[in-house]
PDB file of C-alpha atoms in Angstrom:
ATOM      1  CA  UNK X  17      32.924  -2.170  22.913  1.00 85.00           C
ATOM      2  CA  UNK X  18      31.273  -5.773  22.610  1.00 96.00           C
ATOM      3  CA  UNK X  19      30.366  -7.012  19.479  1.00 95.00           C
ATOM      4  CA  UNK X  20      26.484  -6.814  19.889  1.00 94.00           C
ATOM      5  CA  UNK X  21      27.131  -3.022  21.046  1.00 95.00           C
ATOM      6  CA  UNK X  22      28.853  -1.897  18.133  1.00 95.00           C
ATOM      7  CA  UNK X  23      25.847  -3.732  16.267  1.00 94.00           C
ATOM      8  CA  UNK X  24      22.835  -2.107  18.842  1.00 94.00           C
ATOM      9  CA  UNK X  25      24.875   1.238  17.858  1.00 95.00           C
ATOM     10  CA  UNK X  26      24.986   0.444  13.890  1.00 95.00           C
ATOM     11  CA  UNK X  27      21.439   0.006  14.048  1.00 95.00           C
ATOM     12  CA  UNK X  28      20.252   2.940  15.630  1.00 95.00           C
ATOM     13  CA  UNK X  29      22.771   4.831  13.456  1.00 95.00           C
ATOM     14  CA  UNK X  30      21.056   3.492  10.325  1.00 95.00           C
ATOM     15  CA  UNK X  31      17.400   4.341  11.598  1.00 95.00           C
ATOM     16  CA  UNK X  32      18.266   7.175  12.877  1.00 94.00           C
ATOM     17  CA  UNK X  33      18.585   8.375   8.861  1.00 94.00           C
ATOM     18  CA  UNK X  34      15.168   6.071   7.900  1.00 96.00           C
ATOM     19  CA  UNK X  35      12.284   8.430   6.776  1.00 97.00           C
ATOM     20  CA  UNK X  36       9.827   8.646   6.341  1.00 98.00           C
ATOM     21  CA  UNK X  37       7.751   6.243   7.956  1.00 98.00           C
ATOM     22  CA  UNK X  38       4.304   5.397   8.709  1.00 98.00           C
ATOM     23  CA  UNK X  39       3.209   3.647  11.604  1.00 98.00           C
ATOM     24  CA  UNK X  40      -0.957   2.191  11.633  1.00 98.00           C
ATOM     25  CA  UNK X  41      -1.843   1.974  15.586  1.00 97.00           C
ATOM     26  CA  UNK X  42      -5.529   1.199  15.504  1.00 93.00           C
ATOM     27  CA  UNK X  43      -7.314   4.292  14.548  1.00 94.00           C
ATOM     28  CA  UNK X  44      -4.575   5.899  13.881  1.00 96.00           C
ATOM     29  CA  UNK X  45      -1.478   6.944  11.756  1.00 98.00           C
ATOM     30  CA  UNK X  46       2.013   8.262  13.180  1.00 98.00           C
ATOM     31  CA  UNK X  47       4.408   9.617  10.076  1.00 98.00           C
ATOM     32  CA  UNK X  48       7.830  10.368  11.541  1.00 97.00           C
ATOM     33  CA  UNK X  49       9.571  12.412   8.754  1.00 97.00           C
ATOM     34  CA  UNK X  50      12.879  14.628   8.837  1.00 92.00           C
ATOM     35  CA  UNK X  51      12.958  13.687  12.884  1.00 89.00           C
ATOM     36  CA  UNK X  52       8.995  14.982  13.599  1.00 95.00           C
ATOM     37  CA  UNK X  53       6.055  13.260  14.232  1.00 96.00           C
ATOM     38  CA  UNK X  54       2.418  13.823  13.211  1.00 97.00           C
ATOM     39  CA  UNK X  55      -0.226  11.473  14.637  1.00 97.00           C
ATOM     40  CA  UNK X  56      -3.857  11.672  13.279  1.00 98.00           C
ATOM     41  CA  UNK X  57      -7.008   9.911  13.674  1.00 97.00           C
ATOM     42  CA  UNK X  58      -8.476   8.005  10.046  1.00 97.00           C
ATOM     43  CA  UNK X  59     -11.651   6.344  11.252  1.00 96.00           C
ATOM     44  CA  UNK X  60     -14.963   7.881  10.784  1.00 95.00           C
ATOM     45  CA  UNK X  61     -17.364   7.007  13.253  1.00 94.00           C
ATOM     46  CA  UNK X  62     -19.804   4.861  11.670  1.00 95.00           C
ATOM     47  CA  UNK X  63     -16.892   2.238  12.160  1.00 95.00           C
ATOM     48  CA  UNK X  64     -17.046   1.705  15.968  1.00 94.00           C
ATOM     49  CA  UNK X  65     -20.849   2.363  15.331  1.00 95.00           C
ATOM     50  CA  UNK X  66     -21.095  -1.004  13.254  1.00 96.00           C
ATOM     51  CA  UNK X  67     -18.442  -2.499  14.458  1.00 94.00           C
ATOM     52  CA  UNK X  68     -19.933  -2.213  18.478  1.00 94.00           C
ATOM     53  CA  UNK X  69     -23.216  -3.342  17.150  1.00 96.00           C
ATOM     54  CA  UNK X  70     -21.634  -6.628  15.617  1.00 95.00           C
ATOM     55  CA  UNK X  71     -19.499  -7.343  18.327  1.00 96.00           C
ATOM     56  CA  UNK X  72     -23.076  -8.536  19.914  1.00 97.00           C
ATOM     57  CA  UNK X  73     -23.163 -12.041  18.094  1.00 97.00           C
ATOM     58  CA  UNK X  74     -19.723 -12.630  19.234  1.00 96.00           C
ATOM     59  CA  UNK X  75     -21.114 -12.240  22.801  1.00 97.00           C
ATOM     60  CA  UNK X  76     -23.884 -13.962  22.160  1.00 98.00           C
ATOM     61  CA  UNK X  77     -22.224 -17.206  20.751  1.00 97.00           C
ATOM     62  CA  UNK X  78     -19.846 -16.584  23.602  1.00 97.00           C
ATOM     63  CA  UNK X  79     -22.652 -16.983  26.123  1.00 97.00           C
ATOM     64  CA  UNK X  80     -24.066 -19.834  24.759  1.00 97.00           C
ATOM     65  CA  UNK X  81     -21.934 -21.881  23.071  1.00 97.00           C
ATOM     66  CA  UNK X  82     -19.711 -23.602  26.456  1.00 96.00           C
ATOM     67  CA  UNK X  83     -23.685 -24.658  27.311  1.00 96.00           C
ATOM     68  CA  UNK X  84     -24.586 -26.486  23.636  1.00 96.00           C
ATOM     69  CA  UNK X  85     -25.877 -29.661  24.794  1.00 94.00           C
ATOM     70  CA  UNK X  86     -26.166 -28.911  28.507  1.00 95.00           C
ATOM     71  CA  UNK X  87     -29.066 -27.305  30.402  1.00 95.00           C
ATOM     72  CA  UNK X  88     -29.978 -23.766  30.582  1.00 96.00           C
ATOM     73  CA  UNK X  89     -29.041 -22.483  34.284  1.00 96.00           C
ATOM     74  CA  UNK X  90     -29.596 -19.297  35.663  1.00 96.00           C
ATOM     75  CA  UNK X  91     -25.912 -18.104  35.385  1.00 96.00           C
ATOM     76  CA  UNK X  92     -26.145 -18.253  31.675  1.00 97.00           C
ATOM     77  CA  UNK X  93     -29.856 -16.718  31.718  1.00 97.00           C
ATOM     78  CA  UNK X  94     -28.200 -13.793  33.601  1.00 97.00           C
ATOM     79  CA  UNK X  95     -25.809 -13.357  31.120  1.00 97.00           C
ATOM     80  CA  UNK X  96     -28.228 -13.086  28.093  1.00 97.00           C
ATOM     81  CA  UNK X  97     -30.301 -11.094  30.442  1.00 97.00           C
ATOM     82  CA  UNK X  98     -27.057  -8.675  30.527  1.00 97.00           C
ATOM     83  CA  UNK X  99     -26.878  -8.687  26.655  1.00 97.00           C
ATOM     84  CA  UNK X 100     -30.380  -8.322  25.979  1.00 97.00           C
ATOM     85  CA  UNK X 101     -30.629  -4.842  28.363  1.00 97.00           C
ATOM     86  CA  UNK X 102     -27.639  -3.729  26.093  1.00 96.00           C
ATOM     87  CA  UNK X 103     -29.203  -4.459  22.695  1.00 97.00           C
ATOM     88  CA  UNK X 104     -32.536  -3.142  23.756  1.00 97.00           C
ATOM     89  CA  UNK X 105     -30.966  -0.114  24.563  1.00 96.00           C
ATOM     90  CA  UNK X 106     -28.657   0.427  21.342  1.00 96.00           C
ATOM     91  CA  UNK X 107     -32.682  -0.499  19.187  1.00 96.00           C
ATOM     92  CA  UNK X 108     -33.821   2.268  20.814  1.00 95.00           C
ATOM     93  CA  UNK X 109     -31.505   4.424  19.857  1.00 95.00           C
ATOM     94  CA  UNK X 110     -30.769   3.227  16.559  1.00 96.00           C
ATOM     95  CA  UNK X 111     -32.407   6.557  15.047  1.00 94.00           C
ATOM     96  CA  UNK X 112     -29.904   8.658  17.323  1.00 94.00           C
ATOM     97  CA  UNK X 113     -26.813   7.083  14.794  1.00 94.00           C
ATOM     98  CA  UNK X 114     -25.562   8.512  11.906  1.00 91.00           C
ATOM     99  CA  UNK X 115     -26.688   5.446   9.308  1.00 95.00           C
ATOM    100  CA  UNK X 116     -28.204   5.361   5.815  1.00 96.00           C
ATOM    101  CA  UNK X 117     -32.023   3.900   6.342  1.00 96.00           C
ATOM    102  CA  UNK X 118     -30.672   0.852   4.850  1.00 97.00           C
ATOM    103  CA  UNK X 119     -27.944   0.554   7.405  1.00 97.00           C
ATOM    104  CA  UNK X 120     -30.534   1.428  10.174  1.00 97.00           C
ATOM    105  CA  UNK X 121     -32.835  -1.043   8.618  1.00 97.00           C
ATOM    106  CA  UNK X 122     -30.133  -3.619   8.441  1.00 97.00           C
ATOM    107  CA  UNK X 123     -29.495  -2.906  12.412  1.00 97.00           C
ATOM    108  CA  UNK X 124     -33.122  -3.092  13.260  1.00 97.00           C
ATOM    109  CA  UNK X 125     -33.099  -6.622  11.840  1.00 98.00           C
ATOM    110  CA  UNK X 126     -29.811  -7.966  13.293  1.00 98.00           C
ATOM    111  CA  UNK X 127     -31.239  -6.725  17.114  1.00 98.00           C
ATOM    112  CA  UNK X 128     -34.529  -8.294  16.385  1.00 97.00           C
ATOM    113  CA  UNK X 129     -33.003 -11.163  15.524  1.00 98.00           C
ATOM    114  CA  UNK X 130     -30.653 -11.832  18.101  1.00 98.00           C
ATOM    115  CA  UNK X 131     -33.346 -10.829  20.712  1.00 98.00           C
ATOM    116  CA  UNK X 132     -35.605 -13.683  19.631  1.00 97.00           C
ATOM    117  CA  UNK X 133     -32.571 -15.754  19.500  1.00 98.00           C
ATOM    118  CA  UNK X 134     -31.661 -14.893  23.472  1.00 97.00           C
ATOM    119  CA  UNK X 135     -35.143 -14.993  24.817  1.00 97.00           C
ATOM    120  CA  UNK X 136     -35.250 -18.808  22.838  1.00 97.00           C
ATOM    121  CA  UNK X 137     -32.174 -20.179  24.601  1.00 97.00           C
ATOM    122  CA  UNK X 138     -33.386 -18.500  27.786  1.00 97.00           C
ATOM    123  CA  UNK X 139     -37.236 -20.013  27.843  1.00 96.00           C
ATOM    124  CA  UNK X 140     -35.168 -23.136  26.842  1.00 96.00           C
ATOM    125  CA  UNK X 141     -34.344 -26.569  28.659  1.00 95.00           C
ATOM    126  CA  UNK X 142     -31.149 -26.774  26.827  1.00 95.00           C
ATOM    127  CA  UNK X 143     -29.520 -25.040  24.580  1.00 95.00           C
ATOM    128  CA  UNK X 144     -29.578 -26.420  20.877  1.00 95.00           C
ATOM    129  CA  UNK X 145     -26.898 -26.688  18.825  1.00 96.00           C
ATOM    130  CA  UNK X 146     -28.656 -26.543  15.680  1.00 96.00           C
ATOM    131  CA  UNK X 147     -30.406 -23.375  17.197  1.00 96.00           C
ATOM    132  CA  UNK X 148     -26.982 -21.468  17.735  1.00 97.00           C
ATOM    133  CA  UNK X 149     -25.580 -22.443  14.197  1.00 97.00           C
ATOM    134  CA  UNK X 150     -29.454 -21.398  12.673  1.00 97.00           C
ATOM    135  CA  UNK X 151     -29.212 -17.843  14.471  1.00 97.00           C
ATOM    136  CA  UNK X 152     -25.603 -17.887  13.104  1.00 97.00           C
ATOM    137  CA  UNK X 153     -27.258 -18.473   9.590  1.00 97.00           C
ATOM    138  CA  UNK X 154     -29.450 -15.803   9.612  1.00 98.00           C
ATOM    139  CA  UNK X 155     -27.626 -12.726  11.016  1.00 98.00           C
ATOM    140  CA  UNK X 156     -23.906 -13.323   9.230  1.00 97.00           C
ATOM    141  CA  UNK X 157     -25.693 -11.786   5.418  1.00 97.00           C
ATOM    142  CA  UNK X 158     -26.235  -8.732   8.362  1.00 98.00           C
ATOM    143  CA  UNK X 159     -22.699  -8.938   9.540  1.00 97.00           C
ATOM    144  CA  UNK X 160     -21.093  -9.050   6.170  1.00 97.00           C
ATOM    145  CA  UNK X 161     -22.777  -5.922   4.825  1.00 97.00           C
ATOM    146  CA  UNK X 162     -21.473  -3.858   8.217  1.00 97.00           C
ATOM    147  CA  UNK X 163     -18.318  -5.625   7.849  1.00 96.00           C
ATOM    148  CA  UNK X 164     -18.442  -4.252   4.016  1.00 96.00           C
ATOM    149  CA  UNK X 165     -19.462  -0.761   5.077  1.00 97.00           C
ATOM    150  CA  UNK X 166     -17.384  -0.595   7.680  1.00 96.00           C
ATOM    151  CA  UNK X 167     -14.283  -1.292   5.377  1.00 96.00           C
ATOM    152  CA  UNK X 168     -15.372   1.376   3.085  1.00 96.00           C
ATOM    153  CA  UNK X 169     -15.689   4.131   5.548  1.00 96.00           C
ATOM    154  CA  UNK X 170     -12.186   3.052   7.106  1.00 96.00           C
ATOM    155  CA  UNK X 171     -10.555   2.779   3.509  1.00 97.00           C
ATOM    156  CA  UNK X 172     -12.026   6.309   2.420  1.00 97.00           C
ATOM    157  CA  UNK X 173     -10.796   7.793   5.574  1.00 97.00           C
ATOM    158  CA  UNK X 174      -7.060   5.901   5.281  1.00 98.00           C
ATOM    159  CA  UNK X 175      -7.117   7.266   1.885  1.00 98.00           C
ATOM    160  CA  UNK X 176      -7.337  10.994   2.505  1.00 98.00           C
ATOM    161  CA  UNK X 177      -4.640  11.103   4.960  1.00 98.00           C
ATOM    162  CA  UNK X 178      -2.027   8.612   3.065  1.00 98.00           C
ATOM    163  CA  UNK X 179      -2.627  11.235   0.226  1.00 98.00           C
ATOM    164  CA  UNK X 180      -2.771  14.362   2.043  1.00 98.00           C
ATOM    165  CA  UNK X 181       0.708  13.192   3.590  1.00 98.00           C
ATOM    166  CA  UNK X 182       1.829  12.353   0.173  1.00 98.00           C
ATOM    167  CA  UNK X 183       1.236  15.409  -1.280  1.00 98.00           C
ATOM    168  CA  UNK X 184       3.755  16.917   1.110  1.00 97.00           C
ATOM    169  CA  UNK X 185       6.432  14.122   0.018  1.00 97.00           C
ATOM    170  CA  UNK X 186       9.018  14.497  -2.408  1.00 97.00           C
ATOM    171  CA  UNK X 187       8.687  11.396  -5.012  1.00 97.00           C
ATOM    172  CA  UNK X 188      11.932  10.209  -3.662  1.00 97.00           C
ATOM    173  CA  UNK X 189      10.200   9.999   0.013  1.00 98.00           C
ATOM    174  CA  UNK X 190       7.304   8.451  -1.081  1.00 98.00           C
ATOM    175  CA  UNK X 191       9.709   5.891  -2.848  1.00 97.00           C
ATOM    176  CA  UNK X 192      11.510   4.509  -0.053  1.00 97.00           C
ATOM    177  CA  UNK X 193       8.423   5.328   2.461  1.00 98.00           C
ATOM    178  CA  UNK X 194       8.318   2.469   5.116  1.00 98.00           C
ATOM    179  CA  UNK X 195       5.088   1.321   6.458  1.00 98.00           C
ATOM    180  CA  UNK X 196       4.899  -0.647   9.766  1.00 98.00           C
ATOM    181  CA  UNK X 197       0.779  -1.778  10.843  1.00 98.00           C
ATOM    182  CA  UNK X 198       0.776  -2.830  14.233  1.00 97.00           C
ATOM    183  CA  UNK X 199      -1.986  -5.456  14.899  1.00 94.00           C
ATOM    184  CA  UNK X 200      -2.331  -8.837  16.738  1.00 90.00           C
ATOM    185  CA  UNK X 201      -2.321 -12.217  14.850  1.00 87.00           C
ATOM    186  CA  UNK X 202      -5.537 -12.921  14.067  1.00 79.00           C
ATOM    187  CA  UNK X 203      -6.803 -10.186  11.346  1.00 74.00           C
ATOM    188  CA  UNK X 204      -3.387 -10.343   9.553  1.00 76.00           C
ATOM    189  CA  UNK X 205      -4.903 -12.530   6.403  1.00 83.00           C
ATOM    190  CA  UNK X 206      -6.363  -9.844   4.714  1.00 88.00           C
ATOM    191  CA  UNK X 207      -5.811  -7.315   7.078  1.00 94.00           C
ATOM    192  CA  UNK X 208      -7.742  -3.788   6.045  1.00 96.00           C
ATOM    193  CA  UNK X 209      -4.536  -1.175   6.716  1.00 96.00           C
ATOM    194  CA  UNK X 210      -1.898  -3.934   5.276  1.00 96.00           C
ATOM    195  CA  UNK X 211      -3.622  -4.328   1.918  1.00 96.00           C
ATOM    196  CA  UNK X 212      -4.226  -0.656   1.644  1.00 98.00           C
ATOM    197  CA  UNK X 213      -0.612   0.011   1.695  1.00 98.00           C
ATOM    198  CA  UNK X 214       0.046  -3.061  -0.402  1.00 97.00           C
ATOM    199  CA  UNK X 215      -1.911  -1.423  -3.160  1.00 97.00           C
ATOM    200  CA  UNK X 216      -0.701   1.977  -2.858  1.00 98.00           C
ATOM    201  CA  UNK X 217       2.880   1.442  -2.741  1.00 98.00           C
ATOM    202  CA  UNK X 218       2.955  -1.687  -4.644  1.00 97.00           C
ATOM    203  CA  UNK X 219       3.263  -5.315  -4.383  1.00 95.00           C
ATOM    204  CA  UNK X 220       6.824  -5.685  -4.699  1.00 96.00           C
ATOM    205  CA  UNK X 221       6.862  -3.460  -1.428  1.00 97.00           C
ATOM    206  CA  UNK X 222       5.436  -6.295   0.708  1.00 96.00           C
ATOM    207  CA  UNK X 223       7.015  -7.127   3.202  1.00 94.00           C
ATOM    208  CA  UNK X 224       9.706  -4.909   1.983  1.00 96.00           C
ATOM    209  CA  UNK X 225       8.581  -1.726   3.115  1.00 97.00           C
ATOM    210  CA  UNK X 226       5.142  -2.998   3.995  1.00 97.00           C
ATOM    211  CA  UNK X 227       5.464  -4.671   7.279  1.00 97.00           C
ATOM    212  CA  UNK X 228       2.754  -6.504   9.893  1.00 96.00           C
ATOM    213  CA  UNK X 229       4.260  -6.248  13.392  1.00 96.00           C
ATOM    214  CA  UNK X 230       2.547  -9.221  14.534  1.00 95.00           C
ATOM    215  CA  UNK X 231       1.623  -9.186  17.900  1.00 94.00           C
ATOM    216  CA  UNK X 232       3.060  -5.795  18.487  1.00 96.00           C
ATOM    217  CA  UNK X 233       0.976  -3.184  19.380  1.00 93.00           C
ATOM    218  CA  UNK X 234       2.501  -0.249  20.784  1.00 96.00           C
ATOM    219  CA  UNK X 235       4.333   2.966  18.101  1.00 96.00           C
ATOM    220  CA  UNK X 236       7.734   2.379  19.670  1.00 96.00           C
ATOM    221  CA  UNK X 237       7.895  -1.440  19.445  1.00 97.00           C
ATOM    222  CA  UNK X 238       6.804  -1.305  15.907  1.00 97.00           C
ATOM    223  CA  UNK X 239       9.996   1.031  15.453  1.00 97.00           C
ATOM    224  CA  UNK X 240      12.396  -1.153  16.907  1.00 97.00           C
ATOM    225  CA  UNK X 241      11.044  -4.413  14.748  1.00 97.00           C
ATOM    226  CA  UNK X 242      11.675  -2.127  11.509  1.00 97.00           C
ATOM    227  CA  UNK X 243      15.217  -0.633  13.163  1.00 97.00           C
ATOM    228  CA  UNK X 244      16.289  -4.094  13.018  1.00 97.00           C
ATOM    229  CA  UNK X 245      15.063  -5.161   9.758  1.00 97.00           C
ATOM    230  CA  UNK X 246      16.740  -2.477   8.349  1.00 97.00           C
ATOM    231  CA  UNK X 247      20.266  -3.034  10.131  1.00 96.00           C
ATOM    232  CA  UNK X 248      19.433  -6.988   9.271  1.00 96.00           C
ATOM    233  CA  UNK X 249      18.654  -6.885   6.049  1.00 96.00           C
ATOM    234  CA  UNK X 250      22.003  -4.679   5.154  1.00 96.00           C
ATOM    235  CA  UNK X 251      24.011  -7.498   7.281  1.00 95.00           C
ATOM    236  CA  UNK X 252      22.170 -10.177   5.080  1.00 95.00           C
ATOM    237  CA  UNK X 253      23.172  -8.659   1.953  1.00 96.00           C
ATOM    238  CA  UNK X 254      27.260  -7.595   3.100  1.00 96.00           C
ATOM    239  CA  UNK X 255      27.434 -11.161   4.669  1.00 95.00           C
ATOM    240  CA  UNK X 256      25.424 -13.439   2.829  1.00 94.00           C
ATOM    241  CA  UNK X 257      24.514 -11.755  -0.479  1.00 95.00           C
ATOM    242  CA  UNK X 258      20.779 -12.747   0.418  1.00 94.00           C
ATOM    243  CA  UNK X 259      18.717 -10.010   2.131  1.00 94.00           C
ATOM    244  CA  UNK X 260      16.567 -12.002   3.960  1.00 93.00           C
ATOM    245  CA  UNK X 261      19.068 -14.314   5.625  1.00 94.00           C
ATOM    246  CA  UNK X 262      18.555 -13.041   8.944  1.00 94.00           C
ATOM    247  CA  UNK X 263      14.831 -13.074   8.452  1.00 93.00           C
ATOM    248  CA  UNK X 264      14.919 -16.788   9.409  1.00 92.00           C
ATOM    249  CA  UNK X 265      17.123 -19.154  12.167  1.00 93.00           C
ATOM    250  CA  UNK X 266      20.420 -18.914  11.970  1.00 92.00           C
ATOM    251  CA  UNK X 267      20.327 -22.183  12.746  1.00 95.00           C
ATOM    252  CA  UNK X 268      18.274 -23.418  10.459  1.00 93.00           C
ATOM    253  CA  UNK X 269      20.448 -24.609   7.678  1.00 91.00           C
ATOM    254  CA  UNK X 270      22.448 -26.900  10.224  1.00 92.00           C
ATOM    255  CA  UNK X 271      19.433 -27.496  12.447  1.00 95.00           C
ATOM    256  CA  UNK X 272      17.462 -28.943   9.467  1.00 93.00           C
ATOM    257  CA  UNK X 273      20.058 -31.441   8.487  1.00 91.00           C
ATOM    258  CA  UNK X 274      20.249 -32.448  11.410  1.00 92.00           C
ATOM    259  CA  UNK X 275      16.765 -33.036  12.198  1.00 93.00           C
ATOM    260  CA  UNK X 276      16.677 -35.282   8.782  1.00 94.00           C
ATOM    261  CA  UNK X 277      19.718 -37.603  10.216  1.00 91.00           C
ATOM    262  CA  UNK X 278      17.831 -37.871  14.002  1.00 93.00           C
ATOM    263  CA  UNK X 279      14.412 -38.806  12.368  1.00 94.00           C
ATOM    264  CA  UNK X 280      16.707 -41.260   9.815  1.00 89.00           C
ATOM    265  CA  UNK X 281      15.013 -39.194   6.630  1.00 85.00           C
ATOM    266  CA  UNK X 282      18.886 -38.976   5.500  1.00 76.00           C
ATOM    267  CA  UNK X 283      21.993 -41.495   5.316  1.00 61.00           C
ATOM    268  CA  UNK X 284      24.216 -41.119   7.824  1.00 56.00           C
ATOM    269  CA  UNK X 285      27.296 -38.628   8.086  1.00 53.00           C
TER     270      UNK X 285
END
């Protein structure tokens, strides 16, 4: 057996006795505990509701903002054209959604909005820079307060199932629980599902037991990252009596020395 197979088979070994864990794929949560699984859905609907609704000033500024400065042409008419049929359609409709009249008030007046805004650009010679950054102005207030009720609804949802599963735990489980969130680079400053866990299981468990799989997004990718944390981090402290050792280069020690004596930040050997 080569070296790095009698490692591959160490690893598996020692994940192979890892549970429970908790895996956050989008809308959902996969706990794998005593060798099952149990997937189940944690966000309500008004989520996607707000969330598709918002996603309209990203296409808007998406539209328009390659043509700040330039002329309006009929290619980027026929795109707002596109955008406005869709947000027409979602106004209309706006009573059909399951919102609070504020919420449905709050929609109203981001669709209004951003319907002025489109047929502006589109009656326009050019588009205005100071025009796209004004509209900008007025609808992120509208954005903010989805974004904040959106957050809620996902949290309240998150919550009930992280306790619901944790009310079938022993204490000792829920102690050496490991959660992997899954989730590209972009939202992981602050991400929702990360700080949710960071609360509940505690600081110290950041990236600990609390892990972002950056730029992983699939359940059995996110396993293999933590397989080999785990089989790392015991190599780290056997070998180097510092867990996170193999966290970083192995290189790096040498490599950064190095570097200092090519770009003559050092004395020579």
């Amino acid at each position: 057996q080569t070296a790095l197979g009698a490692y591959h088979q160490g690893r598996q070994t020692q994940f192979e006795r890892t549970s429970p864990i908790i895996v956050v794929a989008g809308d959902e949560l996969i706990l794998r505990r005593g060798g099952a699984d149990t997937r189940e859905r944690y966000t309500p609907p008004l989520y996607h509701q707000l969330k598709s609704i918002a996603h309209l000033a990203l296409g808007i500024h998406g539209a328009v903002r390659p043509s700040v400065g330039r002329p309006v042409d009929q290619a980027l008419r026929d795109r707002l054209a596109a955008l406005r049929s869709k947000a027409s359609v979602v106004a209309g409709r706006l009573g059909e959604l399951s919102l609070t009249p504020t919420q449905r008030e709050r929609q109203r007046r981001f669709l209004e909005t951003s319907l002025r805004f489109m047929d502006g650009v589109s009656a326009a010679t050019t588009v205005d820079e100071a025009a796209v950054r004004e509209y900008g102005r007025a609808v992120v207030p509208l954005l903010l307060a989805n974004a904040t009720d959106a957050a809620r609804g996902q949290l309240d949802g998150l919550h009930e199932l992280v306790q619901r599963w944790r009310s079938q735990m022993t204490p000792e489980e829920w102690q050496r629980l490991y959660v992997i969130v899954l989730g590209p680079k972009t939202p992981r400053a602050g991400n929702v599902q990360f700080e949710y866990f960071a609360y509940a299981l505690g600081r110290e468990a950041v990236d600990k037991r609390v892990i972002y799989a950056e730029g992983i997004v699939d359940v059995e990718g996110g396993l293999r990252l933590l397989a080999t944390l785990i089989a790392d981090r015991a190599a780290a402290r056997d070998l180097f009596a510092e867990e996170s050792r193999l966290e970083r280069d192995f290189l790096a020690d040498g490599a950064q020395a190095h570097l200092l004596k090519l770009f003559g930040k050092t004395g020579s050997d």
